[in-house]
GROMACS .gro file of C-alpha atoms in nm:
model
  194
    1MET     CA    1  -1.080   0.577  -0.898
    2PRO     CA    2  -1.400   0.345  -0.992
    3CYS     CA    3  -1.585   0.240  -0.657
    4TYR     CA    4  -1.736  -0.036  -0.719
    5ILE     CA    5  -1.514  -0.349  -0.743
    6PRO     CA    6  -1.734  -0.692  -0.802
    7TYR     CA    7  -1.626  -1.021  -0.670
    8TRP     CA    8  -1.588  -1.175  -0.941
    9ILE     CA    9  -1.627  -1.126  -1.303
   10TYR     CA   10  -1.599  -1.459  -1.515
   11SER     CA   11  -1.832  -1.739  -1.443
   12SER     CA   12  -1.800  -2.084  -1.606
   13ASN     CA   13  -2.154  -2.142  -1.633
   14TYR     CA   14  -2.251  -2.002  -1.975
   15ASP     CA   15  -2.633  -1.994  -1.963
   16TYR     CA   16  -2.674  -1.779  -1.663
   17VAL     CA   17  -2.532  -1.487  -1.518
   18ASP     CA   18  -2.541  -1.539  -1.136
   19TYR     CA   19  -2.552  -1.135  -1.017
   20PRO     CA   20  -2.617  -1.192  -0.681
   21ARG     CA   21  -2.296  -1.396  -0.634
   22MET     CA   22  -2.101  -1.160  -0.899
   23LEU     CA   23  -2.266  -0.868  -0.730
   24ARG     CA   24  -2.306  -0.864  -0.359
   25GLY     CA   25  -2.369  -0.567  -0.180
   26GLY     CA   26  -2.739  -0.447  -0.259
   27VAL     CA   27  -2.570  -0.201  -0.568
   28GLU     CA   28  -2.754  -0.239  -0.877
   29PRO     CA   29  -2.597  -0.435  -1.148
   30THR     CA   30  -2.559  -0.109  -1.354
   31LYS     CA   31  -2.305   0.080  -1.132
   32TYR     CA   32  -2.033  -0.277  -1.160
   33ILE     CA   33  -2.097  -0.306  -1.505
   34GLU     CA   34  -2.026   0.101  -1.507
   35SER     CA   35  -1.724   0.060  -1.273
   36LEU     CA   36  -1.584  -0.206  -1.509
   37LYS     CA   37  -1.620  -0.037  -1.809
   38GLN     CA   38  -1.397   0.226  -1.578
   39TRP     CA   39  -1.200   0.019  -1.502
   40GLY     CA   40  -1.075  -0.130  -1.842
   41LYS     CA   41  -1.014   0.269  -1.957
   42LEU     CA   42  -0.789   0.347  -1.680
   43LEU     CA   43  -0.582  -0.056  -1.804
   44ASP     CA   44  -0.607   0.070  -2.165
   45ALA     CA   45  -0.478   0.385  -2.117
   46PHE     CA   46  -0.184   0.213  -1.863
   47LEU     CA   47  -0.100  -0.079  -2.063
   48ILE     CA   48   0.098   0.125  -2.361
   49SER     CA   49   0.451  -0.112  -2.411
   50ARG     CA   50   0.563  -0.408  -2.233
   51GLU     CA   51   0.731  -0.278  -1.986
   52ASP     CA   52   0.362  -0.139  -1.835
   53TYR     CA   53   0.249  -0.546  -1.842
   54ILE     CA   54   0.537  -0.693  -1.657
   55LEU     CA   55   0.469  -0.395  -1.423
   56LEU     CA   56   0.145  -0.482  -1.406
   57ASP     CA   57   0.164  -0.825  -1.379
   58PHE     CA   58   0.425  -0.801  -1.058
   59LEU     CA   59   0.226  -0.586  -0.922
   60VAL     CA   60  -0.066  -0.806  -0.895
   61ASN     CA   61   0.122  -1.108  -0.860
   62ALA     CA   62   0.298  -0.905  -0.548
   63PHE     CA   63  -0.075  -0.787  -0.378
   64HIS     CA   64  -0.214  -1.088  -0.482
   65ALA     CA   65  -0.162  -1.281  -0.135
   66LYS     CA   66  -0.235  -1.075   0.194
   67SER     CA   67   0.120  -1.001   0.349
   68PRO     CA   68   0.111  -1.120   0.728
   69ASN     CA   69   0.156  -0.775   0.943
   70ASP     CA   70   0.501  -0.873   1.086
   71GLU     CA   71   0.857  -0.782   0.947
   72HIS     CA   72   0.829  -0.956   0.630
   73GLY     CA   73   0.514  -0.809   0.546
   74LEU     CA   74   0.708  -0.447   0.624
   75LEU     CA   75   0.982  -0.531   0.434
   76LYS     CA   76   0.793  -0.598   0.136
   77ALA     CA   77   0.568  -0.269   0.191
   78TYR     CA   78   0.866  -0.119   0.202
   79SER     CA   79   0.983  -0.250  -0.103
   80LEU     CA   80   0.716  -0.204  -0.306
   81CYS     CA   81   0.752   0.182  -0.181
   82GLN     CA   82   1.138   0.201  -0.311
   83LEU     CA   83   0.987   0.038  -0.658
   84PHE     CA   84   0.706   0.399  -0.693
   85LEU     CA   85   0.977   0.616  -0.517
   86ASP     CA   86   1.335   0.514  -0.523
   87ARG     CA   87   1.544   0.655  -0.770
   88GLU     CA   88   1.944   0.639  -0.686
   89SER     CA   89   1.919   0.576  -0.313
   90GLU     CA   90   1.673   0.449  -0.026
   91ARG     CA   91   1.794   0.779   0.152
   92ASP     CA   92   1.524   0.867  -0.122
   93LEU     CA   93   1.227   0.781   0.055
   94ASP     CA   94   1.257   0.990   0.360
   95VAL     CA   95   1.211   1.308   0.119
   96LYS     CA   96   0.965   1.151  -0.078
   97LEU     CA   97   0.696   0.933   0.109
   98VAL     CA   98   0.654   1.237   0.333
   99ARG     CA   99   0.405   1.346   0.080
  100PHE     CA  100   0.207   1.000   0.096
  101MET     CA  101   0.221   1.006   0.519
  102PRO     CA  102  -0.164   1.047   0.705
  103ALA     CA  103  -0.267   1.427   0.765
  104LEU     CA  104  -0.290   1.355   1.113
  105TYR     CA  105   0.078   1.448   1.137
  106SER     CA  106   0.270   1.785   1.132
  107GLU     CA  107   0.519   1.810   0.827
  108SER     CA  108   0.784   1.761   1.066
  109GLU     CA  109   0.613   1.410   1.256
  110ARG     CA  110   0.591   1.300   0.890
  111ARG     CA  111   0.910   1.338   0.801
  112GLU     CA  112   1.048   1.157   1.112
  113CYS     CA  113   0.798   0.867   1.038
  114ALA     CA  114   0.931   0.838   0.706
  115LEU     CA  115   1.283   0.833   0.836
  116VAL     CA  116   1.194   0.580   1.144
  117LEU     CA  117   1.051   0.375   0.857
  118ARG     CA  118   1.387   0.336   0.661
  119GLN     CA  119   1.523   0.277   0.972
  120LEU     CA  120   1.309  -0.018   1.078
  121ARG     CA  121   1.346  -0.186   0.753
  122ASN     CA  122   1.717  -0.109   0.730
  123LYS     CA  123   1.719  -0.317   1.114
  124LEU     CA  124   1.577  -0.638   0.954
  125ALA     CA  125   1.712  -0.612   0.621
  126HIS     CA  126   2.059  -0.649   0.747
  127GLY     CA  127   1.955  -0.908   1.116
  128ASP     CA  128   1.985  -0.665   1.338
  129PHE     CA  129   1.682  -0.788   1.528
  130ALA     CA  130   1.825  -0.610   1.900
  131ALA     CA  131   1.818  -0.287   1.735
  132PHE     CA  132   1.480  -0.357   1.539
  133GLU     CA  133   1.349  -0.408   1.837
  134ARG     CA  134   1.435  -0.114   2.047
  135LYS     CA  135   1.359   0.127   1.758
  136ILE     CA  136   1.004  -0.032   1.686
  137GLU     CA  137   0.897   0.123   2.077
  138LEU     CA  138   1.093   0.392   1.960
  139PHE     CA  139   0.816   0.412   1.680
  140ALA     CA  140   0.519   0.312   1.902
  141GLN     CA  141   0.632   0.586   2.148
  142ARG     CA  142   0.706   0.854   1.911
  143PHE     CA  143   0.330   0.789   1.710
  144MET     CA  144   0.127   0.535   1.845
  145ASP     CA  145   0.104   0.691   2.221
  146SER     CA  146  -0.132   0.919   2.309
  147ARG     CA  147  -0.268   0.917   1.988
  148PHE     CA  148  -0.452   0.569   2.009
  149TRP     CA  149  -0.520   0.339   2.212
  150PHE     CA  150  -0.420  -0.071   2.176
  151ASP     CA  151  -0.593  -0.314   2.282
  152TYR     CA  152  -0.323  -0.547   2.457
  153THR     CA  153  -0.539  -0.801   2.536
  154GLU     CA  154  -0.612  -0.847   2.154
  155LEU     CA  155  -0.184  -0.812   2.037
  156SER     CA  156   0.115  -0.756   2.231
  157ARG     CA  157   0.291  -0.346   2.200
  158ARG     CA  158   0.539  -0.531   1.949
  159ASN     CA  159   0.288  -0.640   1.721
  160TRP     CA  160   0.072  -0.282   1.703
  161ALA     CA  161   0.369  -0.113   1.666
  162LEU     CA  162   0.434  -0.367   1.366
  163SER     CA  163   0.061  -0.370   1.227
  164TYR     CA  164   0.035   0.033   1.264
  165ALA     CA  165   0.391   0.049   1.043
  166ARG     CA  166   0.237  -0.201   0.753
  167GLY     CA  167  -0.083   0.018   0.772
  168LEU     CA  168   0.130   0.343   0.693
  169LEU     CA  169   0.294   0.214   0.425
  170ASP     CA  170   0.029   0.047   0.311
  171GLY     CA  171  -0.160   0.354   0.246
  172ALA     CA  172   0.099   0.521   0.097
  173LEU     CA  173   0.117   0.230  -0.139
  174ARG     CA  174  -0.260   0.311  -0.220
  175GLN     CA  175  -0.207   0.660  -0.326
  176MET     CA  176   0.087   0.576  -0.509
  177ILE     CA  177  -0.081   0.293  -0.718
  178GLU     CA  178  -0.416   0.508  -0.754
  179MET     CA  179  -0.109   0.797  -0.939
  180LEU     CA  180  -0.002   0.537  -1.155
  181PHE     CA  181  -0.304   0.455  -1.300
  182VAL     CA  182  -0.482   0.833  -1.263
  183ASP     CA  183  -0.148   1.078  -1.299
  184ARG     CA  184   0.142   0.838  -1.381
  185GLU     CA  185   0.343   1.172  -1.443
  186GLU     CA  186   0.364   1.259  -1.154
  187LEU     CA  187   0.439   1.014  -0.968
  188ASN     CA  188   0.711   0.925  -1.184
  189ARG     CA  189   0.830   1.328  -1.171
  190ILE     CA  190   0.804   1.236  -0.791
  191LYS     CA  191   1.042   0.986  -0.786
  192MET     CA  192   1.286   1.147  -1.063
  193GLY     CA  193   1.331   1.409  -0.728
  194GLY     CA  194   1.050   1.702  -0.840
   0.00000   0.00000   0.00000
């Protein structure tokens, strides 16, 4: 994936290209311009059909506004994972999401984590908030305790757990989107169960 992404690429000022505002960060403009060319090639290779355009438009809109690290954000992130991986059943993600979980967990921990993330999503989707509270605490005990130190003066334990679960899903989504642009066939193979 291209490394350098300009803050913006269009200006209504036609007589002057405002490189300092456009290309903040101390990187020379030629690197940004080269990166934009690489993005253009990726997009050109991706946009083969009208369905590709509709998918790209959907993804841009889905990611345009950052979702909060709360229950709604967790539901949204899990649903986007389903978009990329779910073929027949939401249980597909119990297996397919494992590939996109962080390497700091063992294979069995990644399988368990994928299962618990689905269970969290289902508790929310079905309005079982008491069960969600119990499950998010179990998630924190299993996947956060003894691995991380969280500042509970900043966020509550529950909010740290929600934020961490959301972060796991966001990390998986970043990998899926990169795969969508650079190895779409592999992503489709994963979705189909291969």
